[in-house]
Tab-separated table of C-alpha atoms in Angstrom:
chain	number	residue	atom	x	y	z
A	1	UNK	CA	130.536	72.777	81.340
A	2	UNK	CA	129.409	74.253	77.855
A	3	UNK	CA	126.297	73.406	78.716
A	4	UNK	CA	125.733	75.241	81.920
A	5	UNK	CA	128.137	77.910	80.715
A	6	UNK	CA	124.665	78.203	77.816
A	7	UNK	CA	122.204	78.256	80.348
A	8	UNK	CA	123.987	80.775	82.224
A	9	UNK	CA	124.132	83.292	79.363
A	10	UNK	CA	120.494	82.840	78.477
A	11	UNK	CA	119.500	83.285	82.245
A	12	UNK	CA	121.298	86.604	81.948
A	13	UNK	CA	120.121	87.563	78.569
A	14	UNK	CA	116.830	87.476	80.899
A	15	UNK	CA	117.492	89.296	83.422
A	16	UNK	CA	118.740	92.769	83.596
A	17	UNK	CA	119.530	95.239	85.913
A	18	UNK	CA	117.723	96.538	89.101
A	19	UNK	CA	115.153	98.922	88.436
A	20	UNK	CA	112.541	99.811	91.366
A	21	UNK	CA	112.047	102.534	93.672
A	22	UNK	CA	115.656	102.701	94.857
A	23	UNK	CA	117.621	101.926	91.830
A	24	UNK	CA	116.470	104.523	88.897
A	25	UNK	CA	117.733	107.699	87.192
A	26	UNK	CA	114.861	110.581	88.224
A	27	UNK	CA	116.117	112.236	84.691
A	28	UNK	CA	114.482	108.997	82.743
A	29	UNK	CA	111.679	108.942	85.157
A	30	UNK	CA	108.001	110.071	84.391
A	31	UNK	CA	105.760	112.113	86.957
A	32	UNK	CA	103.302	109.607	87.919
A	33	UNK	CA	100.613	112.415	88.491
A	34	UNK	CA	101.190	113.678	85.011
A	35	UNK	CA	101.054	110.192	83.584
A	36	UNK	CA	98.110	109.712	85.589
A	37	UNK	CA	96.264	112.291	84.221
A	38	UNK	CA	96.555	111.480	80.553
A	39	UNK	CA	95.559	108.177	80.657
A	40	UNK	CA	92.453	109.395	82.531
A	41	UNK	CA	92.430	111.468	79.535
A	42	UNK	CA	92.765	108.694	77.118
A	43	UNK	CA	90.498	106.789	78.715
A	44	UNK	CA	87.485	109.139	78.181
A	45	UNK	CA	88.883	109.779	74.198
A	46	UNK	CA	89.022	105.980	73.808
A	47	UNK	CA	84.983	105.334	75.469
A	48	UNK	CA	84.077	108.942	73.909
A	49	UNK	CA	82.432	109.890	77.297
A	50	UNK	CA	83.395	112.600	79.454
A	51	UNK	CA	83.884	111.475	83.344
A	52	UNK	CA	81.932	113.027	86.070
A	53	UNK	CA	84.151	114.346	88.668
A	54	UNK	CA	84.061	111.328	91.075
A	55	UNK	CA	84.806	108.625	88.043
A	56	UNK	CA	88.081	110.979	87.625
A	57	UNK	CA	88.813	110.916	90.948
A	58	UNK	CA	88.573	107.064	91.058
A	59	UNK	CA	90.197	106.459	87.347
A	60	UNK	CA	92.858	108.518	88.537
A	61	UNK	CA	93.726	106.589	91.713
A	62	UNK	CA	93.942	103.104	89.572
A	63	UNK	CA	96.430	104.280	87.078
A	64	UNK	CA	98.154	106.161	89.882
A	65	UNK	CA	98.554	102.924	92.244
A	66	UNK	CA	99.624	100.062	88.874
A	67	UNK	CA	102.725	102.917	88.352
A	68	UNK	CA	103.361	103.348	92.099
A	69	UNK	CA	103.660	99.689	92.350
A	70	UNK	CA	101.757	99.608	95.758
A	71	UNK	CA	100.187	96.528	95.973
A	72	UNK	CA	97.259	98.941	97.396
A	73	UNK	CA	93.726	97.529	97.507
A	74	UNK	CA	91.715	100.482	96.857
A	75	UNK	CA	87.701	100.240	97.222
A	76	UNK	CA	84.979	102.008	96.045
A	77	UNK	CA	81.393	101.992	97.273
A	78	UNK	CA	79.159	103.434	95.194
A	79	UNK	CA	75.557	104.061	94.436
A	80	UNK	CA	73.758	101.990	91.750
A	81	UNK	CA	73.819	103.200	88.051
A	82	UNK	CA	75.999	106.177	88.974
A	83	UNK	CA	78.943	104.974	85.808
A	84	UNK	CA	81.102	102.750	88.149
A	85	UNK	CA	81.045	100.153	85.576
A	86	UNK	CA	81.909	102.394	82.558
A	87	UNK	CA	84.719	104.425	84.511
A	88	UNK	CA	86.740	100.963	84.970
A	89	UNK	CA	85.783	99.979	81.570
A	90	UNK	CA	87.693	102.348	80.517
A	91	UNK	CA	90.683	102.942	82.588
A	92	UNK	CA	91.049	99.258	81.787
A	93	UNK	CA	91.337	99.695	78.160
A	94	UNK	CA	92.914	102.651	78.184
A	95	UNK	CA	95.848	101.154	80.282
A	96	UNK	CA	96.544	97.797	78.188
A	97	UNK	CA	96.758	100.185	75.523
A	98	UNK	CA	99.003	102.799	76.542
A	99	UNK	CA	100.962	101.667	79.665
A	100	UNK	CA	103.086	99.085	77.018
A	101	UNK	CA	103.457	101.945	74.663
A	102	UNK	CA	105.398	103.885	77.190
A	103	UNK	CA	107.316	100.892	78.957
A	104	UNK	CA	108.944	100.709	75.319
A	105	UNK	CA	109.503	104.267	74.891
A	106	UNK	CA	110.874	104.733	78.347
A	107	UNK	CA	112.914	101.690	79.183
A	108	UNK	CA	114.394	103.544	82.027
A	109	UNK	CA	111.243	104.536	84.082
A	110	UNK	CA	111.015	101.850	86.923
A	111	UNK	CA	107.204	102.878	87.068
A	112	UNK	CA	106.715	101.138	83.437
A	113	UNK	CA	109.743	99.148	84.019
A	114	UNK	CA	110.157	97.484	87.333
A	115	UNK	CA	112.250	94.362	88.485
A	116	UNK	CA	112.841	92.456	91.237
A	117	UNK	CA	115.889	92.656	93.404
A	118	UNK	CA	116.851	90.076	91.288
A	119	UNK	CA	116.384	91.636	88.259
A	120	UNK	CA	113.527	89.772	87.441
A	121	UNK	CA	110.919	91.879	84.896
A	122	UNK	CA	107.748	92.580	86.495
A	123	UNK	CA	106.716	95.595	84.451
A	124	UNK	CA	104.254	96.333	81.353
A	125	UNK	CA	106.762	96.154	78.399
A	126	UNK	CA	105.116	93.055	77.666
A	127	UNK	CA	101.342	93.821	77.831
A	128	UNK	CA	99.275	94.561	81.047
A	129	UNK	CA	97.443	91.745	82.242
A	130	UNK	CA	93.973	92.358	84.101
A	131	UNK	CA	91.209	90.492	85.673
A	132	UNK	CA	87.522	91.175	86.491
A	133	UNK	CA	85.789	89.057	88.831
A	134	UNK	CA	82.430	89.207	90.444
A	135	UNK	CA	80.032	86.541	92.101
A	136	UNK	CA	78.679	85.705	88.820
A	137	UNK	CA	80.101	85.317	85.212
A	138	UNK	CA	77.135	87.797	83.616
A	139	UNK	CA	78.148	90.420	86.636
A	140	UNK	CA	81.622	90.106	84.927
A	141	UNK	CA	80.497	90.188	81.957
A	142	UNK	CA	79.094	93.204	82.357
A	143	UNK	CA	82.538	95.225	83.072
A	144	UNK	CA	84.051	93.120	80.092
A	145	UNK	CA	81.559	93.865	77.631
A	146	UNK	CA	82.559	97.547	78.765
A	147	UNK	CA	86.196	97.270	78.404
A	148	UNK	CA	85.209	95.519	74.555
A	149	UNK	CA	83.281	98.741	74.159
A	150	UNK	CA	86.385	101.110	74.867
A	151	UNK	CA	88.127	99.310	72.663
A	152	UNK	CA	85.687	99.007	69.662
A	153	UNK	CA	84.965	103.159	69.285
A	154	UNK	CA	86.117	105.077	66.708
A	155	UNK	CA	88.419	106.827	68.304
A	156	UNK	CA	89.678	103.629	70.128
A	157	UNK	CA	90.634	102.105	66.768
A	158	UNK	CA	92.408	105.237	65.167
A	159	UNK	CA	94.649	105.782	68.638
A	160	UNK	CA	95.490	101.735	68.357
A	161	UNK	CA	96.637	102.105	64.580
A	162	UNK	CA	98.549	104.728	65.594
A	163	UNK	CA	100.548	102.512	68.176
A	164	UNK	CA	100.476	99.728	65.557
A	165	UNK	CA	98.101	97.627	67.929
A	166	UNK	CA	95.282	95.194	67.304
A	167	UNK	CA	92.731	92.656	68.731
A	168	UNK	CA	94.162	89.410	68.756
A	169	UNK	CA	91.333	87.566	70.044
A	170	UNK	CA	88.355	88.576	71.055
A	171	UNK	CA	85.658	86.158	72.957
A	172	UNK	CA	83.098	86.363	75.670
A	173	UNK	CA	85.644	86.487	78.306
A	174	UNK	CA	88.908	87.139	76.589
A	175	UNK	CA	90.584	90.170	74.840
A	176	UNK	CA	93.894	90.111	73.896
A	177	UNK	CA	96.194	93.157	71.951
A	178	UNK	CA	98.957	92.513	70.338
A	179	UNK	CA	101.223	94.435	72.558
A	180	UNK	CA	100.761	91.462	74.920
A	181	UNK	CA	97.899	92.724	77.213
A	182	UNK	CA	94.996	90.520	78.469
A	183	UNK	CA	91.986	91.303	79.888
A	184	UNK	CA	89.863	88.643	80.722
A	185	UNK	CA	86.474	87.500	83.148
A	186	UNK	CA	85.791	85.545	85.211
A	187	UNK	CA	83.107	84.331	87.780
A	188	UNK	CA	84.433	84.321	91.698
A	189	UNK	CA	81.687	82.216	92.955
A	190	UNK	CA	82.182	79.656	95.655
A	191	UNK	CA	81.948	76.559	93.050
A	192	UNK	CA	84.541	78.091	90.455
A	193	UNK	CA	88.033	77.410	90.186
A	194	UNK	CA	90.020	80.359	89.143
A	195	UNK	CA	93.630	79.752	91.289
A	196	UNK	CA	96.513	80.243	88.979
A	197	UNK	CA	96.079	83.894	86.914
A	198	UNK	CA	98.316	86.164	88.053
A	199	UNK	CA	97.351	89.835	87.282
A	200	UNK	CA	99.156	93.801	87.065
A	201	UNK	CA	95.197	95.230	87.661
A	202	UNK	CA	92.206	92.981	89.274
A	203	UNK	CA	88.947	94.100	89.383
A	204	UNK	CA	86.522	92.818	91.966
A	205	UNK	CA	82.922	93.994	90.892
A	206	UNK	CA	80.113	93.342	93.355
A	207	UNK	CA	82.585	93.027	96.280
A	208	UNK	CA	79.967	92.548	99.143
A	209	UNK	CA	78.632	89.459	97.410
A	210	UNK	CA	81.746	87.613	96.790
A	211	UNK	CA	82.579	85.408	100.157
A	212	UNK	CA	85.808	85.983	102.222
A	213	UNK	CA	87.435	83.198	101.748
A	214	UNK	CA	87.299	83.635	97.776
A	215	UNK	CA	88.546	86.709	97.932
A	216	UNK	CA	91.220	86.204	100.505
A	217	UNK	CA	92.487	82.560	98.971
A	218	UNK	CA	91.911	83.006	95.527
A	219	UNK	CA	91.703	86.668	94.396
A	220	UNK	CA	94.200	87.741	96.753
A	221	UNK	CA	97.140	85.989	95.449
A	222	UNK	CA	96.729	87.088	92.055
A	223	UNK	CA	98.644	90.155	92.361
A	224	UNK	CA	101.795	89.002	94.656
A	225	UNK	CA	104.108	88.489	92.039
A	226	UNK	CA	103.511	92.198	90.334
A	227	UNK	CA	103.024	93.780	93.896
A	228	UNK	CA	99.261	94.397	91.988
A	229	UNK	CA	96.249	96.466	92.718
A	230	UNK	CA	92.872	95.411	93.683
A	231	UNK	CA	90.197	97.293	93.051
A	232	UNK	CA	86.893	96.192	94.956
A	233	UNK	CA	84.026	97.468	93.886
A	234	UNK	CA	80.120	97.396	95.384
A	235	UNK	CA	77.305	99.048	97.025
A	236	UNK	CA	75.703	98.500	100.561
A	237	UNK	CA	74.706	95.257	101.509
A	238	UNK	CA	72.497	93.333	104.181
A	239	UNK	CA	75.655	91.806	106.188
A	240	UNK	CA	79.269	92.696	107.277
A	241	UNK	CA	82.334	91.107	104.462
A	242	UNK	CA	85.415	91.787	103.206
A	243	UNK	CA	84.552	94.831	101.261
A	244	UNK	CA	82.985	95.856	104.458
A	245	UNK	CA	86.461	95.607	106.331
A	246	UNK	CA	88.847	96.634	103.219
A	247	UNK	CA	86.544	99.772	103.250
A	248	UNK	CA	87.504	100.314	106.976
A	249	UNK	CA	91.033	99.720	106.622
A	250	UNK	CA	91.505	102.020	103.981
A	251	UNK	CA	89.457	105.003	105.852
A	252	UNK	CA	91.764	104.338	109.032
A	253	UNK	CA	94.714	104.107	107.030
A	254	UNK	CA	93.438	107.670	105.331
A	255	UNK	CA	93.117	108.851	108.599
A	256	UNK	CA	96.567	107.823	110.183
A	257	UNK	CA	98.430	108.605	106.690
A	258	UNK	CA	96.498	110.662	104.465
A	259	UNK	CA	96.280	108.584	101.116
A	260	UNK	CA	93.300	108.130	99.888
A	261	UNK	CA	92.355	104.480	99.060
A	262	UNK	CA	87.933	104.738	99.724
A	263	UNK	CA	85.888	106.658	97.444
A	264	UNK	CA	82.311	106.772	98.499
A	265	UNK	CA	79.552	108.111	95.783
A	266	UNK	CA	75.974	108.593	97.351
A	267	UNK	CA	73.011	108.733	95.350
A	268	UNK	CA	72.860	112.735	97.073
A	269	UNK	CA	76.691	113.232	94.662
A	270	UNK	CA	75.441	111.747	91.671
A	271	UNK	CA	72.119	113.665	91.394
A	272	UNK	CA	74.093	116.850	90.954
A	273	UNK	CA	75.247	115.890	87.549
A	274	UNK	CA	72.480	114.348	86.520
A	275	UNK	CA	68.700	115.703	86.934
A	276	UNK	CA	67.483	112.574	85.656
A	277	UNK	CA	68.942	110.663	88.134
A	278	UNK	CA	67.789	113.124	90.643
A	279	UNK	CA	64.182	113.139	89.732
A	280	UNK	CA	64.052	109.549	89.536
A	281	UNK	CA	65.348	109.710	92.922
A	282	UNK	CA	62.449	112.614	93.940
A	283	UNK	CA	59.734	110.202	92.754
A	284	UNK	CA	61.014	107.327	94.998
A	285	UNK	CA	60.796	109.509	97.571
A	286	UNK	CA	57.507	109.884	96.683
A	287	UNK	CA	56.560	106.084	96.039
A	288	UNK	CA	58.108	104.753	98.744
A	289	UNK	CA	58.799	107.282	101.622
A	290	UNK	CA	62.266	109.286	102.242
């Protein structure tokens, strides 16, 4: 009896109350818009770039969904070398950084702080855990070694001393704060076996070359337990997938509802804010016909 009457009080010293969309104070209760646009903010202090219009619109959507709780897949199709890449770089750091900082200072917000109906914590107090996938581990790597870059600027370092954080390790595919928050890579191709993570943010770069059933069976399920988003990420492609249909669901969705979940860039976007870009794309023109 003493000994159950133990592991009751530690299974309640675990749990707490309710806190979710139904159960919460709206006087201890951040605007997620607000929130949303400061750590878009953040994010572009922490890579020292400014965003083009369209990576604010998408960075902005990311942070937006994680606090909303969701479970949203949101997808983004976008022309090559237009900053996809260093937008979600970015956001990524910039919310394993902050979003823990905040869960602390507002226990009470069930956007930083949500349970179960059990009571169960699902929220960020404890660090923000994120994947990146992609067919390939160097595709991955590529997004990672963008996320290492956010956090390895100037200005990255002095806003982490500030919130008394640090690197705890630091590999090829790992990066870990202090606060608890993981980022990590990973390849999603058909051979690797990656069951088991479970992740607040995933990233799924290349979309249209990673196969249907990987992303259905394995990346899927990732999120469940955090009511996660996904965030699939590509450019056109030769044959119909799942980035092909998640694309479709969330324009008829958009359509029927009015939230925006599909972001499409064209190279004809881009070139406006950057002549580079749009001479290079004049000259193909040239080389190769319109």
């Amino acid at each position: 009896a003493r000994k159950s009457a133990v592991l009751l009080k530690a299974e309640k010293s675990v749990r707490r109350a309710v806190l979710n969309a139904t159960n919460f104070v709206p006087e201890k209760t951040l605007v997620v818009e607000q929130v949303a646009n400061k750590v878009v903010a953040l994010a572009q202090v922490m890579c020292e770039r400014r965003f083009y219009p369209y990576q604010v619109q998408l960075g902005h959507r990311i942070v937006s969904s994680l606090l909303e709780h969701d479970g949203d897949v949101v997808t983004a199709l976008m022309s090559r070398q237009v900053g996809k890449t260093e937008v979600v770089g970015a956001i990524c750091a910039a919310i394993a950084v902050v979003l823990p900082y905040l869960a602390e200072k507002h226990p009470e917000d069930w956007h930083l702080n949500i349970t179960d109906d059990h009571g169960n914590y699902r929220g960020f107090k404890k660090g923000v855990k994120i994947g990146i996938y992609a067919p390939r581990q160097e595709q991955a790597e590529i997004t990672f070694e963008r996320v290492r870059l956010a956090f390895e600027t100037k200005s990255a370092k002095k806003i982490m001393a500030q919130a008394g954080q640090r690197a705890e390790i630091n590999n090829g595919n790992r990066y870990v704060l202090s606060n608890g928050s993981v980022v990590m890579c990973q390849s999603a191709s058909e051979q690797s076996k990656i069951e088991g993570a479970t992740h607040h943010l995933l990233i799924a770069e290349e979309a249209q070359d990673i196969s249907d059933q990987k992303m259905r069976k394995s990346l899927h399920p990732m999120t469940a337990t955090t009511m996660g988003t996904i965030v699939k990420i590509g450019t056109a492609s030769t044959q119909r997938c799942d980035f092909y249909k998640a694309i479709n669901e969330n324009l008829r969705a958009e359509a029927l509802h009015g939230r925006k979940n599909h972001f499409f860039v064209p190279y004809t976007v881009c070139q406006r804010y950057n002549n580079l870009y749009a001479r290079y794309i004049e000259r193909g023109k040239e080389r190769i016909g319109e």
